[in-house]
Amino acid sequence: MAALQIGSRLLRRVLPRFNQLYSTETSNNADVGTDNGPLISSLDPSSGLNDEQRQIQKMATDFALKEMRPYMDKWDQEELFPVDTMRQAAALGFGGVYTRTDFGGTGLNRLEASIIFEALSQGCVSTTAYITIHNMVTWIIDTYGNDKQREHYVPKLASMEHFGSYCLTEPGSGSDAASLSTVAKREGGKFIVNGSKAFISGGGESDVYLVMTRTQGEGPKGISCLLIEKGTPGLSFGKKEKKMGWNSQPTRAVILEDCEVPVENVIGAEGQGFNIAMAGLNGGRLNIASTSLGAAQASIEATRDHVKVRKQFGQSLASFQHIQFEIAQMATKLVACRTMVRNAAMAMDTKHPDIVTLCSMAKLFTTDTCFDIVNTALQLHGGYGYLKDYPIEQYLRDIRVHQILEGTNQVMQILVSRAALK
Amino acid sequence: MRILVGCKRVIDYAVKIRVRPDKKGVVTEGVKHSMNPFDEIAVEEAVRLKEKKIAKEIIVASIGAAQSQETIRTALAMGGDRGVHVEVSAAEAETLQPIHVSKILAELAKKEKVDLVFLGKQAIDDDSNQTAQMTAALLDWPQAMFASKVEQKDDKLEVVREIDGGLETIRVNMPCVISADLRLNEPRYATLPNIMKAKKKKMDKLKPSDLGVDVTPRIEVISVEDPPVREAGATVADVDELVSKLKEKGF
């Protein structure tokens, strides 16, 4: 036993990445891996996790199934923003999952965040997706903000007393994000901001808006991240968008008309805004992929139960080979997606050089593939899959946008091709 | 006041139970397990007593195979102070009976010098509803079973019990044994920070023999079967036919 320990210690020094496979430490911000051996992803979402991660996953799943799932259709149909439920989630630590603990964050790593969001999305994809956006905003302020900003904003965001929105996209700049044209002109101790942002999740409800603005020249280097609080004169919102899904969170344009923002509200350095936006999105892409994963997991389980019970031609659907093969394909794709997402999460946690590529690949592959999985699940439910009595159609509508936002899957291919063609 | 809370790792209530092919039990391999819901309620009540500063320390005990530690950790994450895992082999865990568990809990209660043993009223896998009562008897302590409310009144505990006839309120001296019923409280979710803190809390490991308890089974399970498939009924023409059919079937 001692020889084994010395061996693994040596190996850890020689091969830094060995640590992520055979770490015997339980997780903290930098550590990855499990007490129980390598992280093997499988059909069971808890496969390969250590005891603490399993407990976290179980708590998140219980919360999702009891506090979110019974209401997910009501929130969708009545377009309700479930503030109380989200604050309940934040009280358990879900408001700042991977934000440092100094000002109220929970201090978990990206792997654990992925596990949490995968679990929560089984309860409601749309609400969980908003929670991930909120987490991204909280993390940006905590990571790039100065201590005064962190102290002022992070505690209320971590508890969800305040809600946060991330404002990058504009009517004229979506995939070409660096060409954004919202301008922040410096006048003495403040910026005068003019422009508009489109499709902002939480727009109109959120208290804190992280707005990417042009403070200097053209291109990404001229962009700064400005924190603008709701109620600031000159900050207004467009109409609430009517969407295919994500209906439990409001989406609005954010309009800035001679909006005065104190210079102290720059997060990070001037000109660092685009880098901050992209750093936030790396994790954001994993979060979105994780929520697609949760919807796919729930859909496969629902399908498994349905085909065992539903009978046609004198047999249960589960006894037909075609049905078995469809489910086999769904299961195989699910495990492939889960492996990619957790792999990319561990890459982030160990500061692997390929973070951007791996997160892009994971987002691209998982959001596309999970849509196929849920779509197939709908088909296997037959006519019932089309009814709102069953959760499948809502999972499908909700995850469709995951192939579009936080970087379209086409932009993901641009990023991956850069790495592959180097 | 020091409290000993017992918790059991059982198959999760939402799982579809399947009988094992050898008909000696149900399938547990790879099946989702959780803390017995009534035990969760007991843990929650103990934590609330501590928050009200009535209790000083909560010791969480579980008797079972290695995975029972997860159940103890969950209770620690809810607010328990330290854990005691009385470990048995997987085979022994299968034949463990309330009589064994209550002997172990009684010994632990004496060893830890607690004032209150708080258990769930029954486990959802065997529905025995015996352990709490037997533990009290072995200790020769007063018992208040099926508690739906627990309050401290001077140096006694006033407990409202859910019984067949309605609600009964009794006062028990301490040390005593209480079993939790469904409406006693709604258990909290463990917060993420508390889950992380729980892994640092102390967990003692014991064997039943350390407490002088023999867990040799006294009962052998002959067979476990699915309930019979429900058969079709028959329509009757009128009340007279119904009555004669009932008499025919011996009701």
XYZ file of C-alpha atoms in Angstrom:
673
model
C 0.000 0.000 0.000
C 2.810 2.394 0.911
C 4.600 1.599 -2.355
C 1.433 2.455 -4.251
C 1.162 5.801 -2.482
C 4.775 6.723 -3.203
C 4.248 5.614 -6.787
C 1.226 7.820 -7.281
C 2.936 10.790 -5.602
C 5.864 10.500 -8.008
C 3.537 10.074 -10.955
C 1.636 13.185 -9.895
C 4.822 15.221 -10.096
C 5.829 13.684 -13.413
C 2.394 13.799 -15.041
C 0.403 16.724 -13.653
C -2.746 15.474 -15.310
C -2.461 12.170 -13.436
C -3.872 14.049 -10.460
C -7.270 14.364 -11.995
C -7.606 10.637 -12.462
C -6.215 9.320 -9.203
C -6.622 12.138 -6.740
C -7.196 10.882 -3.232
C -8.184 14.320 -1.987
C -11.787 15.308 -1.765
C -12.813 18.238 -3.875
C -12.103 21.863 -3.224
C -11.749 24.654 -5.724
C -8.655 23.358 -7.470
C -8.860 19.643 -6.830
C -10.669 17.312 -9.094
C -11.404 13.650 -9.190
C -12.728 11.250 -6.689
C -11.922 9.293 -3.588
C -13.205 6.226 -5.266
C -11.035 6.073 -8.360
C -11.207 7.620 -11.844
C -14.293 9.546 -12.829
C -16.046 7.064 -15.077
C -19.203 8.537 -16.576
C -22.013 6.086 -17.120
C -25.787 5.842 -17.415
C -26.164 6.530 -13.717
C -25.353 10.219 -13.253
C -23.711 9.418 -9.907
C -21.173 7.030 -11.440
C -17.575 7.893 -10.539
C -18.463 10.616 -8.059
C -17.011 10.707 -4.553
C -19.254 10.582 -1.473
C -19.505 14.343 -1.086
C -20.323 14.878 -4.760
C -22.968 12.158 -4.533
C -24.533 13.878 -1.546
C -24.546 17.191 -3.389
C -26.115 15.563 -6.426
C -28.754 13.829 -4.333
C -29.712 17.035 -2.567
C -29.941 18.941 -5.860
C -32.024 16.152 -7.442
C -34.380 15.970 -4.449
C -34.810 19.743 -4.529
C -35.457 19.684 -8.270
C -38.021 16.892 -8.141
C -39.891 18.248 -5.118
C -39.697 22.030 -5.475
C -39.442 22.552 -9.234
C -40.815 19.626 -11.217
C -44.411 19.856 -9.958
C -44.521 23.492 -11.091
C -42.457 23.461 -14.257
C -45.477 23.348 -16.547
C -47.286 26.101 -14.640
C -44.221 28.344 -14.741
C -43.995 27.682 -18.497
C -47.659 28.179 -19.333
C -48.231 31.199 -17.088
C -44.762 32.676 -17.785
C -43.988 32.984 -14.071
C -40.487 33.932 -12.847
C -40.249 31.689 -9.746
C -38.451 34.152 -7.483
C -39.311 32.375 -4.213
C -38.168 28.968 -5.422
C -34.919 30.419 -6.774
C -34.269 32.180 -3.471
C -34.919 28.869 -1.715
C -32.322 27.328 -4.021
C -29.893 30.167 -3.308
C -30.311 29.625 0.445
C -28.986 26.118 -0.139
C -25.948 27.533 -1.939
C -27.085 27.366 -5.568
C -26.786 31.139 -6.154
C -22.981 31.206 -6.377
C -21.981 27.591 -6.874
C -18.464 28.146 -8.223
C -17.961 31.619 -6.733
C -15.406 31.941 -3.933
C -16.665 31.713 -0.375
C -15.200 35.077 0.727
C -18.407 37.001 0.076
C -21.031 34.276 0.196
C -20.251 32.014 -2.740
C -20.267 28.259 -2.255
C -16.735 27.590 -3.516
C -17.357 24.363 -5.430
C -15.537 23.469 -8.661
C -16.826 23.308 -12.269
C -17.333 19.560 -12.156
C -19.570 19.921 -9.143
C -21.369 22.844 -10.798
C -22.061 20.657 -13.825
C -23.428 17.898 -11.620
C -25.650 20.382 -9.793
C -27.102 21.995 -12.903
C -27.657 18.629 -14.544
C -29.659 17.609 -11.469
C -31.628 20.852 -11.139
C -32.617 20.949 -14.799
C -34.603 17.747 -14.351
C -36.937 19.922 -12.280
C -37.153 22.780 -14.786
C -34.702 23.473 -17.602
C -35.717 27.104 -18.068
C -35.375 28.069 -14.400
C -32.107 26.177 -14.020
C -30.744 27.877 -17.134
C -31.516 31.240 -15.596
C -29.828 30.143 -12.358
C -26.701 29.320 -14.410
C -26.724 32.771 -16.013
C -27.078 34.328 -12.579
C -24.171 32.186 -11.384
C -22.055 33.414 -14.292
C -22.770 37.065 -13.416
C -21.948 36.488 -9.735
C -18.714 34.716 -10.677
C -17.620 37.509 -13.040
C -18.030 40.159 -10.355
C -16.297 37.992 -7.753
C -13.412 37.079 -10.074
C -12.717 40.354 -11.867
C -14.205 42.898 -9.483
C -12.151 44.778 -6.898
C -12.738 44.039 -3.218
C -15.127 46.985 -2.836
C -17.286 45.770 -5.700
C -17.140 42.172 -4.488
C -18.167 43.168 -0.984
C -20.986 45.329 -2.254
C -22.521 43.050 -4.875
C -21.577 39.393 -4.337
C -23.400 38.680 -1.038
C -26.782 39.838 -2.340
C -26.279 38.005 -5.621
C -25.183 34.782 -3.909
C -28.372 34.820 -1.838
C -30.450 35.926 -4.840
C -31.763 38.872 -2.900
C -30.661 40.507 -6.137
C -30.816 38.921 -9.569
C -28.192 39.361 -12.271
C -28.239 39.621 -16.070
C -25.433 39.277 -18.606
C -25.703 41.758 -21.497
C -23.497 41.124 -24.517
C -25.741 40.508 -27.547
C -27.168 43.452 -29.491
C -29.665 43.717 -32.345
C -26.702 44.262 -34.680
C -24.126 41.972 -33.089
C -24.873 38.365 -32.143
C -22.274 35.870 -33.261
C -20.031 38.790 -34.191
C -20.045 39.854 -30.542
C -16.822 41.863 -30.734
C -18.465 44.294 -33.155
C -20.870 45.497 -30.470
C -21.800 49.153 -30.697
C -23.177 50.134 -27.287
C -20.950 53.070 -26.452
C -19.805 54.331 -23.041
C -18.319 57.815 -23.361
C -16.156 59.007 -20.479
C -17.204 62.359 -18.999
C -15.361 63.212 -15.814
C -16.231 60.661 -13.124
C -18.820 58.840 -15.171
C -19.605 57.033 -18.386
C -22.550 58.108 -20.550
C -23.882 54.914 -22.081
C -25.956 54.713 -25.257
C -27.107 51.622 -27.096
C -29.269 48.571 -26.715
C -28.834 44.912 -25.862
C -31.100 42.179 -27.207
C -32.482 38.910 -25.805
C -31.332 39.585 -22.255
C -32.372 36.813 -19.847
C -33.834 38.307 -16.694
C -34.105 41.689 -18.439
C -36.485 43.938 -16.515
C -36.473 41.733 -13.407
C -32.757 41.704 -12.599
C -31.204 44.189 -10.222
C -27.661 44.012 -11.590
C -26.739 44.192 -15.288
C -23.244 43.389 -16.552
C -23.184 45.370 -19.783
C -20.363 44.981 -22.324
C -19.788 48.451 -23.789
C -17.352 50.102 -26.117
C -15.197 52.488 -24.114
C -12.302 52.703 -26.531
C -11.568 51.756 -30.145
C -12.855 49.090 -32.498
C -12.747 45.374 -31.934
C -12.561 43.321 -28.751
C -9.839 45.403 -27.092
C -12.111 48.449 -26.948
C -14.740 46.736 -24.828
C -15.215 47.201 -21.088
C -17.562 45.496 -18.649
C -19.821 47.958 -16.853
C -22.035 47.090 -13.909
C -25.325 48.973 -14.170
C -27.958 48.797 -11.439
C -31.685 48.669 -12.106
C -33.278 52.044 -11.498
C -30.339 53.973 -12.956
C -31.873 56.823 -15.002
C -31.491 56.054 -18.701
C -31.795 52.283 -18.208
C -35.047 50.909 -19.582
C -36.367 47.680 -21.037
C -38.198 46.523 -24.127
C -41.316 44.399 -24.176
C -41.196 40.901 -22.728
C -40.416 38.547 -25.616
C -42.792 35.695 -26.442
C -40.643 32.601 -26.805
C -40.821 28.935 -27.808
C -39.490 27.959 -24.397
C -37.509 29.379 -21.441
C -40.835 30.884 -20.388
C -40.146 30.867 -16.668
C -37.622 33.641 -17.232
C -38.394 37.018 -18.836
C -36.361 38.015 -21.896
C -36.211 41.686 -22.805
C -34.149 44.208 -24.692
C -32.039 46.394 -22.399
C -32.058 49.998 -23.579
C -29.494 52.602 -22.553
C -30.234 56.235 -23.295
C -27.677 58.681 -21.899
C -27.427 56.342 -18.961
C -24.906 57.691 -16.419
C -22.716 55.050 -14.820
C -19.981 55.893 -12.291
C -16.449 55.041 -13.397
C -16.148 52.874 -10.275
C -18.578 50.443 -11.907
C -16.050 49.129 -14.419
C -15.485 45.459 -13.607
C -11.855 44.559 -14.176
C -9.776 46.877 -16.339
C -10.947 49.073 -19.196
C -10.475 47.119 -22.399
C -10.697 43.809 -20.531
C -14.458 43.489 -21.091
C -14.356 41.095 -24.020
C -11.958 38.749 -22.263
C -14.185 38.805 -19.203
C -17.251 38.101 -21.337
C -15.553 35.139 -23.003
C -14.140 33.768 -19.741
C -17.664 33.864 -18.312
C -18.987 32.070 -21.374
C -16.544 29.139 -21.143
C -18.186 28.090 -17.929
C -21.559 29.282 -19.146
C -21.337 26.894 -22.095
C -20.691 23.996 -19.765
C -23.608 25.058 -17.603
C -25.953 25.192 -20.596
C -24.681 21.827 -21.801
C -25.307 20.426 -18.307
C -28.905 21.602 -18.345
C -29.438 19.884 -21.718
C -27.976 16.765 -20.140
C -30.483 16.861 -17.301
C -33.398 17.154 -19.709
C -32.070 14.213 -21.720
C -31.604 12.104 -18.575
C -35.155 12.807 -17.415
C -36.527 12.098 -20.901
C -34.740 8.759 -21.187
C -36.048 7.699 -17.772
C -39.593 8.731 -18.707
C -39.294 6.836 -21.992
C -37.970 3.714 -20.272
C -40.974 3.720 -17.944
C -43.424 4.401 -20.749
C -42.268 1.657 -23.112
C -42.401 -0.928 -20.340
C -46.028 -0.106 -19.655
C -47.460 0.769 -23.067
C -48.629 -2.279 -25.047
C -49.439 -2.630 -28.707
C -49.858 -5.695 -30.890
C -50.096 -7.789 -27.728
C -46.693 -6.825 -26.325
C -45.074 -4.029 -24.371
C -43.277 -1.533 -26.607
C -40.070 -2.474 -24.760
C -40.139 -5.947 -26.303
C -39.805 -4.634 -29.873
C -36.238 -4.607 -31.109
C -36.623 -1.273 -32.887
C -37.662 0.388 -29.643
C -34.798 -1.315 -27.803
C -32.322 -0.091 -30.420
C -33.660 3.473 -30.264
C -33.232 3.479 -26.517
C -29.759 1.979 -26.867
C -28.798 4.835 -29.173
C -30.245 7.396 -26.763
C -28.352 5.885 -23.854
C -25.078 5.725 -25.779
C -25.405 9.347 -26.848
C -26.240 10.415 -23.297
C -23.107 8.846 -21.842
C -20.990 10.352 -24.638
C -22.401 13.799 -23.830
C -21.925 13.387 -20.102
C -18.336 12.302 -20.632
C -17.614 15.354 -22.797
C -19.207 17.767 -20.356
C -17.423 16.374 -17.299
C -14.158 16.146 -19.226
C -14.399 19.838 -20.123
C -15.352 20.694 -16.539
C -12.266 18.906 -15.249
C -10.214 20.742 -17.891
C -11.443 24.027 -16.412
C -10.731 22.825 -12.879
C -7.165 21.822 -13.734
C -6.484 24.866 -15.970
C -5.841 22.663 -18.983
C -4.538 24.572 -22.039
C -7.466 23.385 -24.192
C -10.286 24.854 -22.063
C -11.854 26.956 -24.813
C -11.795 24.136 -27.355
C -13.080 21.511 -24.946
C -15.893 23.707 -23.618
C -16.913 24.591 -27.177
C -16.873 20.943 -28.219
C -18.861 19.908 -25.162
C -21.464 22.628 -25.728
C -21.742 21.883 -29.450
C -21.988 18.131 -29.094
C -24.157 18.010 -25.998
C -26.775 20.589 -26.932
C -27.249 19.091 -30.423
C -27.224 15.484 -29.247
C -29.481 16.010 -26.240
C -32.010 17.701 -28.488
C -32.009 14.528 -30.597
C -32.384 12.397 -27.490
C -35.362 14.366 -26.213
C -36.900 14.507 -29.675
C -36.640 10.731 -29.950
C -38.111 10.400 -26.475
C -41.083 12.419 -27.656
C -41.549 10.102 -30.638
C -41.359 7.012 -28.438
C -44.148 8.413 -26.314
C -46.369 8.496 -29.387
C -49.320 10.863 -29.172
C -48.776 11.278 -25.449
C -45.415 12.895 -26.130
C -47.203 15.762 -27.821
C -49.433 16.518 -24.821
C -48.579 19.078 -22.187
C -49.598 16.511 -19.591
C -46.200 14.942 -20.156
C -42.984 16.884 -19.516
C -41.235 15.788 -22.732
C -42.533 18.526 -25.025
C -41.490 21.197 -22.533
C -38.010 19.725 -22.158
C -37.736 19.810 -25.958
C -38.937 23.408 -26.336
C -36.735 24.544 -23.462
C -33.487 22.959 -24.659
C -33.908 24.031 -28.300
C -32.402 27.438 -27.566
C -29.298 25.847 -26.025
C -28.116 25.212 -29.580
C -28.304 28.975 -30.186
C -27.313 31.039 -27.162
C -24.032 31.456 -25.281
C -22.462 31.152 -28.704
C -24.347 29.428 -31.498
C -23.273 25.892 -32.318
C -21.923 27.400 -35.530
C -19.662 29.730 -33.555
C -18.625 26.668 -31.525
C -17.495 25.095 -34.792
C -15.503 28.232 -35.643
C -13.673 27.935 -32.315
C -13.064 24.200 -32.657
C -11.874 24.473 -36.266
C -9.292 27.057 -35.208
C -7.797 24.520 -32.820
C -8.091 21.642 -35.258
C -6.521 23.556 -38.158
C -3.558 24.927 -36.172
C -29.800 17.290 26.643
C -27.888 14.884 24.434
C -29.738 13.048 21.672
C -28.984 9.783 19.897
C -30.720 9.674 16.517
C -30.911 6.393 14.633
C -31.134 6.346 10.868
C -31.455 3.529 8.365
C -30.400 3.347 4.742
C -33.367 2.000 2.759
C -34.407 1.682 -0.880
C -35.688 5.071 -2.019
C -39.465 5.403 -1.798
C -39.811 6.278 -5.486
C -38.068 3.140 -6.775
C -40.125 0.372 -8.398
C -39.319 -2.650 -6.245
C -38.437 -5.863 -8.004
C -38.261 -9.307 -6.414
C -34.895 -11.066 -6.801
C -34.834 -14.100 -9.111
C -33.887 -16.343 -6.160
C -37.060 -15.087 -4.397
C -35.141 -14.547 -1.164
C -35.528 -10.795 -1.183
C -35.765 -7.706 -3.365
C -33.171 -6.318 -5.787
C -30.905 -3.824 -3.991
C -27.847 -3.872 -6.278
C -27.551 -0.616 -8.239
C -30.865 0.609 -6.850
C -31.240 4.142 -5.466
C -31.141 4.247 -1.671
C -31.907 7.081 0.753
C -32.357 7.738 4.442
C -35.631 6.310 5.745
C -38.087 9.237 5.526
C -39.233 8.871 9.141
C -35.601 8.940 10.262
C -35.123 12.186 8.331
C -37.989 13.610 10.350
C -36.311 12.431 13.570
C -33.010 14.051 12.537
C -34.822 17.280 11.674
C -36.566 17.387 15.056
C -33.294 16.783 16.888
C -31.667 19.624 14.930
C -34.573 21.919 15.774
C -34.212 21.049 19.472
C -30.537 21.997 19.204
C -31.409 25.266 17.449
C -33.829 26.038 20.283
C -30.862 25.400 22.627
C -32.746 22.561 24.322
C -30.319 19.946 23.017
C -26.557 20.290 23.219
C -25.251 17.435 21.096
C -26.706 15.176 18.421
C -25.096 11.801 17.804
C -26.234 10.046 14.645
C -26.034 6.270 14.528
C -26.655 3.768 11.763
C -26.284 0.004 11.716
C -25.510 -1.417 8.316
C -22.926 -2.164 5.659
C -20.312 0.356 4.456
C -22.776 2.511 2.507
C -24.639 3.387 5.695
C -21.924 5.992 6.196
C -23.512 8.037 3.406
C -26.745 8.093 5.378
C -24.936 9.255 8.506
C -23.173 11.989 6.502
C -26.533 13.219 5.235
C -27.753 13.506 8.833
C -24.533 15.306 9.797
C -25.099 17.701 6.896
C -28.570 18.424 8.270
C -27.053 19.384 11.625
C -25.885 16.292 13.469
C -22.645 16.730 15.435
C -20.975 13.371 15.055
C -21.657 9.932 13.702
C -21.411 6.351 14.867
C -21.388 3.654 12.218
C -21.970 0.162 13.559
C -20.699 -1.824 10.633
C -21.918 -5.258 9.615
C -21.211 -7.245 6.470
C -23.592 -6.997 3.529
C -24.872 -10.503 4.288
C -25.445 -9.662 7.947
C -27.214 -6.447 6.946
C -29.764 -8.479 5.012
C -30.751 -10.570 8.032
C -30.609 -7.767 10.600
C -33.829 -7.618 12.614
C -35.337 -4.959 14.893
C -34.315 -7.021 17.930
C -30.640 -6.737 16.933
C -30.900 -3.045 16.088
C -32.670 -2.179 19.314
C -30.046 -4.039 21.369
C -27.296 -2.084 19.615
C -29.094 1.244 20.028
C -29.719 0.515 23.708
C -26.021 -0.170 24.275
C -25.071 2.994 22.376
C -27.565 5.049 24.385
C -25.967 3.819 27.604
C -22.420 4.237 26.297
C -23.032 7.794 25.068
C -25.105 8.677 28.161
C -27.855 10.329 26.131
C -31.095 11.754 27.437
C -33.187 11.022 24.404
C -33.178 8.342 21.713
C -35.012 9.666 18.649
C -35.965 7.175 15.929
C -38.297 7.031 12.962
C -41.514 5.191 13.747
C -40.833 2.483 11.142
C -38.611 1.757 8.172
C -40.269 1.872 4.764
C -38.628 -1.383 3.665
C -39.868 -3.736 6.361
C -42.573 -1.596 8.068
C -41.727 -3.351 11.352
C -42.564 -0.497 13.735
C -40.698 -2.359 16.514
C -37.233 -0.924 16.993
C -38.166 2.195 18.986
C -40.469 0.261 21.308
C -37.948 -2.533 21.876
C -35.135 -0.058 22.511
C -37.195 1.624 25.225
C -38.028 -1.721 26.789
C -34.399 -2.884 26.802
C -33.355 0.375 28.439
C -36.382 0.355 30.712
C -36.980 3.971 29.664
C -40.363 5.632 29.039
C -41.459 5.726 25.396
C -43.515 8.196 23.319
C -44.234 6.693 19.915
C -45.745 8.236 16.740
C -44.856 11.755 17.845
C -46.426 14.600 15.884
C -45.296 17.279 18.344
C -42.478 17.416 20.896
C -42.104 20.204 23.444
C -40.069 20.632 26.597
C -42.202 21.237 29.693
C -39.954 21.864 32.730
C -37.707 18.814 32.922
C -40.089 16.547 31.028
C -41.005 16.175 27.368
C -44.613 16.689 26.330
C -45.389 14.631 23.254
C -48.527 14.628 21.108
C -49.002 11.133 19.696
C -50.976 10.156 16.607
C -53.031 7.138 17.584
C -55.998 5.320 16.064
C -58.515 7.309 18.094
C -57.002 10.697 17.338
C -54.310 12.608 19.206
C -52.994 11.713 22.643
C -50.804 14.034 24.689
C -48.434 12.514 27.228
C -45.570 13.699 29.373
C -42.479 11.561 29.672
C -39.531 11.757 31.990
C -36.075 11.710 30.538
C -34.157 9.727 29.530
C -36.747 8.418 27.080
C -37.283 7.077 23.561
C -39.389 8.912 20.975
C -40.390 7.745 17.498
C -41.200 10.292 14.801
C -44.400 10.211 12.794
C -45.051 11.871 9.439
C -46.527 15.170 10.587
C -43.889 15.974 13.201
C -42.035 18.291 10.812
C -40.803 18.783 7.255
C -37.107 17.944 7.019
C -34.777 20.599 5.659
C -32.519 20.186 2.643
C -28.881 20.114 3.702
C -27.217 23.267 2.360
C -24.156 22.912 0.123
C -21.851 24.522 2.724
C -23.174 22.105 5.382
C -22.643 19.121 3.109
C -19.041 20.261 2.687
C -18.620 20.779 6.446
C -20.122 17.386 7.260
C -17.177 15.470 5.879
C -14.990 16.969 8.596
C -17.291 15.823 11.401
C -16.175 12.858 13.493
C -17.406 9.397 12.546
C -16.728 6.472 14.887
C -16.749 2.931 13.600
C -17.842 0.015 15.738
C -18.833 -3.609 15.333
C -21.881 -5.143 17.044
C -19.500 -7.356 19.040
C -17.864 -4.201 20.485
C -21.211 -3.550 22.146
C -21.684 -7.170 23.131
C -24.503 -7.747 20.647
C -24.896 -10.927 18.613
C -26.513 -10.306 15.223
C -27.035 -13.956 14.304
C -30.434 -14.085 12.640
C -33.276 -15.775 14.475
C -35.608 -15.578 11.483
C -35.073 -17.115 8.067
C -36.857 -15.665 5.063
C -38.327 -18.581 3.118
C -39.609 -16.663 0.112
C -40.491 -13.214 -1.147
C -43.092 -12.921 -3.882
C -44.890 -10.270 -5.840
C -48.448 -9.606 -4.723
C -50.887 -11.594 -6.902
C -51.845 -9.942 -10.166
C -55.206 -8.300 -9.774
C -57.906 -10.388 -11.415
C -60.873 -9.047 -13.288
C -64.036 -8.426 -11.324
C -67.601 -9.334 -12.311
C -70.624 -7.106 -12.729
C -73.672 -7.884 -10.641
C -77.263 -7.158 -11.655
C -78.562 -5.855 -8.334
C -77.968 -5.633 -4.606
C -79.420 -9.106 -3.953
C -76.921 -10.668 -6.337
C -74.111 -8.679 -4.687
C -75.092 -9.938 -1.233
C -75.339 -13.560 -2.373
C -71.966 -13.337 -4.159
C -70.363 -11.912 -1.003
C -71.825 -14.705 1.092
C -70.612 -17.228 -1.481
C -67.034 -15.938 -1.242
C -67.234 -16.145 2.521
C -67.244 -12.454 3.437
